[in-house]
CSV table of C-alpha atoms in Angstrom, one decimal:
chain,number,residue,atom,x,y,z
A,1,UNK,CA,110.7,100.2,125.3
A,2,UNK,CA,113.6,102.0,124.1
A,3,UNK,CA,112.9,105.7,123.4
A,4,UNK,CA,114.4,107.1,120.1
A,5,UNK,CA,115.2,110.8,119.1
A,6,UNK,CA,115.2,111.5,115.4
A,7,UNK,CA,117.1,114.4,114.2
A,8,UNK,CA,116.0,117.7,112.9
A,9,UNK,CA,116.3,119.0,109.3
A,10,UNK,CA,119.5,119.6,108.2
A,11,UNK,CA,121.0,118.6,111.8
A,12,UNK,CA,122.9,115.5,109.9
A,13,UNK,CA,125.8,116.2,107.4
A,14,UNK,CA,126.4,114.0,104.7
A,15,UNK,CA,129.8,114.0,103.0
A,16,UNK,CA,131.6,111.9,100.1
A,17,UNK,CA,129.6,110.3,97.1
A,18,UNK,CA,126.2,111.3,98.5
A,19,UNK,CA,127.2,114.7,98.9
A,20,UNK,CA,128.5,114.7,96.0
A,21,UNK,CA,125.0,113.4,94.6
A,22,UNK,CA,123.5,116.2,96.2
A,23,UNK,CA,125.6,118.7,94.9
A,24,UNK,CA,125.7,117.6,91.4
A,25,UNK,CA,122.0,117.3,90.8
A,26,UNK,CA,121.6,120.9,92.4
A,27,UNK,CA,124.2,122.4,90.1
A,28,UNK,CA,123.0,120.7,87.2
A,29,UNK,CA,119.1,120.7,87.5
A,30,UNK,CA,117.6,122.4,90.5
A,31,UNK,CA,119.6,125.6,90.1
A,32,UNK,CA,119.1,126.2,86.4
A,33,UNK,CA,116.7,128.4,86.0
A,34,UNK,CA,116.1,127.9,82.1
A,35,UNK,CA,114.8,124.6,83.2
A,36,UNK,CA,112.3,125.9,85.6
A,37,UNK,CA,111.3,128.7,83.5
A,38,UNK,CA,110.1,125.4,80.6
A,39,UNK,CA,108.6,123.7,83.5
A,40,UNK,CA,106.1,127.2,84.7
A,41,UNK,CA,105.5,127.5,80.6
A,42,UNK,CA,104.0,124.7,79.9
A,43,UNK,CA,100.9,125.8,82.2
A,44,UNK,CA,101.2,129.3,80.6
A,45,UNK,CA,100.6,127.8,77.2
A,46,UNK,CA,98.5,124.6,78.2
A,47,UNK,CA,100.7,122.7,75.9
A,48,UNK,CA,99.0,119.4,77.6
A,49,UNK,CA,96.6,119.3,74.5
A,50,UNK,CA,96.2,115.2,73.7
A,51,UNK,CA,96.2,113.7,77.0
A,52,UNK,CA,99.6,114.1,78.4
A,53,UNK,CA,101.4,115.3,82.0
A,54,UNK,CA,103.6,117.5,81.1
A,55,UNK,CA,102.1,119.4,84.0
A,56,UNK,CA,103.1,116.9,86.8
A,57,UNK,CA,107.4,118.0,86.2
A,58,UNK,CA,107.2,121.3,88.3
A,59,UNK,CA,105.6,119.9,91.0
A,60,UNK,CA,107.7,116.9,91.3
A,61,UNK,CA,110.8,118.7,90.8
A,62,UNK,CA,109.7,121.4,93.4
A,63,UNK,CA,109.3,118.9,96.2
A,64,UNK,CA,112.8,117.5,96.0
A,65,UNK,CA,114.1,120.8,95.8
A,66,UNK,CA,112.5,121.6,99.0
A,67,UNK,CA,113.9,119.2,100.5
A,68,UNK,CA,117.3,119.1,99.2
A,69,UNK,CA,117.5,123.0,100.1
A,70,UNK,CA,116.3,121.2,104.1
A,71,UNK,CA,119.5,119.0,103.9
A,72,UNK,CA,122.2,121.7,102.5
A,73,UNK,CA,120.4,125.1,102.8
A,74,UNK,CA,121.8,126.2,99.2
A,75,UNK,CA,121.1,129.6,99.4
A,76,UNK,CA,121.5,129.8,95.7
A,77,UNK,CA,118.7,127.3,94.9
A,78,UNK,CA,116.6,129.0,97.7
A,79,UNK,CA,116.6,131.8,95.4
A,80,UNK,CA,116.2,130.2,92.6
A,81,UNK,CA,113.1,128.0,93.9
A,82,UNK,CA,111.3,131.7,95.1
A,83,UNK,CA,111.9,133.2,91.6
A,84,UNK,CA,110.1,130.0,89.9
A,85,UNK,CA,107.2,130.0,92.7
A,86,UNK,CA,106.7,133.8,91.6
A,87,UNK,CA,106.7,132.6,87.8
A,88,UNK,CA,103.9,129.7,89.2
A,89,UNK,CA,101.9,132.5,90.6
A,90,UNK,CA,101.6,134.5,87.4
A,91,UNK,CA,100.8,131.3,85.3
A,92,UNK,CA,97.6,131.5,87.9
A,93,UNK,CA,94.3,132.1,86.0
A,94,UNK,CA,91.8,134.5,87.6
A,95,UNK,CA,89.4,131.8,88.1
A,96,UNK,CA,91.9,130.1,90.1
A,97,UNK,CA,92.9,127.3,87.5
A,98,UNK,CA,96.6,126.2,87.2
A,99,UNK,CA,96.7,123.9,84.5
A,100,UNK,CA,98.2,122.6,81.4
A,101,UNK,CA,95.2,121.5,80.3
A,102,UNK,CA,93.2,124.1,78.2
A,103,UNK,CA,89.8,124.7,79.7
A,104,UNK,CA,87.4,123.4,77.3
A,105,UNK,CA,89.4,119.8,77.4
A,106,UNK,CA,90.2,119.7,81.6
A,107,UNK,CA,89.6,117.7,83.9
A,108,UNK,CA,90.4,114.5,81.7
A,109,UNK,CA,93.6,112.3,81.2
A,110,UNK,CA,96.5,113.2,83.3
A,111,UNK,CA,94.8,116.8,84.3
A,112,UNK,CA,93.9,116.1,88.1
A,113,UNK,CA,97.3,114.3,88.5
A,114,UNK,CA,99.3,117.4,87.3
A,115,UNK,CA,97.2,119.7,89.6
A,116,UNK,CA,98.0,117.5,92.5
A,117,UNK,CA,101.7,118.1,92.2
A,118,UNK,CA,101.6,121.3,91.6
A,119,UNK,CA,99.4,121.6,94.9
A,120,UNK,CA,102.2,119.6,96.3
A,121,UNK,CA,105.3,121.5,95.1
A,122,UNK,CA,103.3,124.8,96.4
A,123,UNK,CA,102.7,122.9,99.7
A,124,UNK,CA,106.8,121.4,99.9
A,125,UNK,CA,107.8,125.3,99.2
A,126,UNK,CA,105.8,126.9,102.5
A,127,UNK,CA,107.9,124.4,104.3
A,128,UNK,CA,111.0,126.7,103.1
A,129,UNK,CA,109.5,129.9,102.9
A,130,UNK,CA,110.9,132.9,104.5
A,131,UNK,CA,108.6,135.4,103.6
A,132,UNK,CA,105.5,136.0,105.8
A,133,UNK,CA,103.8,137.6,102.5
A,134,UNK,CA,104.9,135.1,100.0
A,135,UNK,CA,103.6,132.4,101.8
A,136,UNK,CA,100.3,134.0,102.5
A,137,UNK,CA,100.1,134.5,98.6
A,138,UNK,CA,100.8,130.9,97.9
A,139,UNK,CA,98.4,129.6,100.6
A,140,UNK,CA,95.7,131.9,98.5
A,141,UNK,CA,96.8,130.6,95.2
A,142,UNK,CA,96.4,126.7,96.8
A,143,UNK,CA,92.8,127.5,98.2
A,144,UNK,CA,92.1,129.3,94.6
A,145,UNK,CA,93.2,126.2,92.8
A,146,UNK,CA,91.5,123.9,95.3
A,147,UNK,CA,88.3,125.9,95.3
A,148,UNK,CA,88.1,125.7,91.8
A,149,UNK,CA,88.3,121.9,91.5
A,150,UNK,CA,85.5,121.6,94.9
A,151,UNK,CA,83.3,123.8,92.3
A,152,UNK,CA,83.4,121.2,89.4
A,153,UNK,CA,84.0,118.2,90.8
A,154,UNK,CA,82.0,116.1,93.0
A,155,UNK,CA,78.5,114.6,94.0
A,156,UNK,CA,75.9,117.0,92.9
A,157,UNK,CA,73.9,117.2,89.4
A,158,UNK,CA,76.6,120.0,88.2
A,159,UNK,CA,79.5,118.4,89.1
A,160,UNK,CA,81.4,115.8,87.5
A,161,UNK,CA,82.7,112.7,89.1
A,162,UNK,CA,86.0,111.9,90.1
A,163,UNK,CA,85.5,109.2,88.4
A,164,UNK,CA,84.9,110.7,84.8
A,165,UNK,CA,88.3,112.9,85.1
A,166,UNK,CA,90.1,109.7,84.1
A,167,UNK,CA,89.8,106.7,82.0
A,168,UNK,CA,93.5,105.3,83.3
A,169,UNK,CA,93.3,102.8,85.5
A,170,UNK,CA,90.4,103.5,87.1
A,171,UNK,CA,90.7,107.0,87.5
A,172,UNK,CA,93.2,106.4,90.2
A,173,UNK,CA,95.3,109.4,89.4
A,174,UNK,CA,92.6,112.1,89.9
A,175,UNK,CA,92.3,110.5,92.9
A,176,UNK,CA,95.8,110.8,94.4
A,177,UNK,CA,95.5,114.6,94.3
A,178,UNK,CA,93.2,113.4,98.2
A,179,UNK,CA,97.3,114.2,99.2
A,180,UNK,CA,97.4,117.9,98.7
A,181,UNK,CA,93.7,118.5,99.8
A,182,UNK,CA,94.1,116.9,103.5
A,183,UNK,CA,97.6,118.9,103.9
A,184,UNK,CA,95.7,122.0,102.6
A,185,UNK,CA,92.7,120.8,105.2
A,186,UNK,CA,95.8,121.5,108.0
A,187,UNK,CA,97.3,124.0,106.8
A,188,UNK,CA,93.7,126.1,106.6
A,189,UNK,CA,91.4,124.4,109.1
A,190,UNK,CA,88.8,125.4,106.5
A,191,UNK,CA,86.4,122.5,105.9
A,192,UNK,CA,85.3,122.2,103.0
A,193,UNK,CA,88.7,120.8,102.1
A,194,UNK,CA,88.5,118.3,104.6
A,195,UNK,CA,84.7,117.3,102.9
A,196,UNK,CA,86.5,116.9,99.3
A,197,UNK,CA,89.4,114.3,101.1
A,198,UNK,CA,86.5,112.3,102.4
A,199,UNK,CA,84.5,112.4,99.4
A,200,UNK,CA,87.8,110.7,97.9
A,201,UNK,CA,88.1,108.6,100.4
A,202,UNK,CA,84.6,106.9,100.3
A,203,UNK,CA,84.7,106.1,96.6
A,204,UNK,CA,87.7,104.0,97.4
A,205,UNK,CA,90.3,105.7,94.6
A,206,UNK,CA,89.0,103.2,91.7
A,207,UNK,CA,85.9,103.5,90.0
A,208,UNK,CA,85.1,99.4,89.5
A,209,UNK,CA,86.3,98.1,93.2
A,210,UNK,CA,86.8,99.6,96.1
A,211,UNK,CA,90.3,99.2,96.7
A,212,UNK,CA,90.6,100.4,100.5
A,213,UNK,CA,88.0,97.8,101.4
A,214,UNK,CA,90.2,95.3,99.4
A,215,UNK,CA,93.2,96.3,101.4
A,216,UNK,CA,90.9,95.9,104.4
A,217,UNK,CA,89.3,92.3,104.1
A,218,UNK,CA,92.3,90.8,102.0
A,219,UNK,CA,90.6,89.0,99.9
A,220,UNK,CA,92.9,89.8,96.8
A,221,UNK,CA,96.1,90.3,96.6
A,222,UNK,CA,97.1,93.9,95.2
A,223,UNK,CA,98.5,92.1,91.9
A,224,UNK,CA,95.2,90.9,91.6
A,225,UNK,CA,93.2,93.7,91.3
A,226,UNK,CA,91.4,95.1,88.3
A,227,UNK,CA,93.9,98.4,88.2
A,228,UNK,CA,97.7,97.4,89.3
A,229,UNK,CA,99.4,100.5,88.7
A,230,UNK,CA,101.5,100.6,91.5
A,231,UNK,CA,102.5,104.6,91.1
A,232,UNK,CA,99.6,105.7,91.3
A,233,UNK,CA,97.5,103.4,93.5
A,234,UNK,CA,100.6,104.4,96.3
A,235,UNK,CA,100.3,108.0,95.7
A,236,UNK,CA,96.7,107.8,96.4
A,237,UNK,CA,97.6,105.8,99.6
A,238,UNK,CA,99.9,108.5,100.9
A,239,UNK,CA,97.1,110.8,100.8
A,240,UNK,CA,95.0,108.0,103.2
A,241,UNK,CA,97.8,108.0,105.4
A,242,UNK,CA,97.6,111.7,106.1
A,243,UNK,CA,93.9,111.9,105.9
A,244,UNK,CA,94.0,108.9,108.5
A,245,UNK,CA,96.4,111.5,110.8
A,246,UNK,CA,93.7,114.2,110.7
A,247,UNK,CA,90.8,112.0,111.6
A,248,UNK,CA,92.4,109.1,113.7
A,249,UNK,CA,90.0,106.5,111.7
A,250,UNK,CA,92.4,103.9,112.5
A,251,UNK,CA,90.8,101.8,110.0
A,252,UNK,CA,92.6,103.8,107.2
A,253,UNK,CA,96.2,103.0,109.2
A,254,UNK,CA,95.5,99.8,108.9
């Protein structure tokens, strides 16, 4: 078998109308910092108040920064990604909480989705980071955030189910956010991160079927299960596929 070498980060140039592409949308939205400033307020203000996701735009918008910033190394929107992590970091409630959800209404609707990318954006930026001591503060802010959902959320008689975050398509959302917790599981080594990925796991990301042993024994088809939201039943399948490289359960490759 042949034996192919990929290319590093930023090893391949791309020029004309993709480059353009590239530098339009990072002159136009990654760089403008009014725009990230609305993003960080909204968790400042928990302006998520009757079941929105207003809190899922940092984090999504974070991620392809990060890796636009891989492909050109904009210095400018390097900076300008740092100064909006900082922002992040003071939205950050002692308790650890990061959310646009006010506190006596979380953990419902869109609330464990929005964390997720959040996690994610934080988890996109240490890919980029430069500073030794920023990304140690960031890697405490994700354990503080994480920590604070392990806490509440779970089996055990003062925990909540995953389950009962959610009433959208079979709370498939709140489960996606399996993702950020098995790259957090890497990034730390620390366990109990590792425990909340397979408690995840086990339930199967859908509260009425269990749709990794569906995927397993084909007996449906995807379009014919009780839940098809595509979005997020593939978000919470990118998170199997990197909980599947940390245990090797070939099972969940399949």
């Amino acid at each position: 078998m042949k034996d192919y070498t990929f290319s590093t980060p930023g090893e391949l140039k791309v020029r004309g109308y993709c480059r353009d592409l590239t530098e339009y949308v990072t002159k136009k939205q990654l760089t403008d910092e009014g725009l990230w400033k609305l993003f960080v307020n909204q968790y400042k203000i928990h302006s998520d108040k009757n079941g929105e996701w207003k809190g899922e735009f940092w984090g999504k918008t974070m991620r392809g920064a990060c890796l636009t910033y891989i492909s050109d190394k904009n210095e400018r929107l390097y900076k300008v990604l740092v100064s909006t992590i900082e922002d992040m970091l003071s939205a950050q409630e002692k308790s650890g909480r990061i959310s646009t959800y006010a506190e006596d209404i979380e953990f419902n609707g869109w609330d464990m989705w929005c964390r997720k990318y959040v996690m994610l954006g934080m988890l996109y930026f240490l890919s980029i980071c430069k500073g030794e001591k920023l990304k140690r503060r960031v890697i405490n802010s994700l354990k503080k955030q994480a920590d604070y959902i392990i806490e509440r959320i779970g089996d055990g008689e003062d925990k909540k189910s995953i389950f009962d975050t959610s009433k959208l398509d079979g709370a498939m959302n709140s489960c996606s956010i399996l993702e950020p917790f098995v790259k957090l599981y890497e990034l730390t080594g620390e366990k109990r991160y590792l425990d909340f990925s397979k408690y995840i796991v086990e339930l199967g990301f859908c509260s009425d079927m269990n749709i990794i042993e569906l995927c397993l024994n084909k007996k449906l088809y995807p379009y014919q299960f009780t839940h098809t939201k595509a979005y997020e039943m593939m978000s919470c399948f990118e998170g199997l596929l990197e909980y599947y490289k940390v245990t090797g359960e070939k099972k969940y490759l399949a």
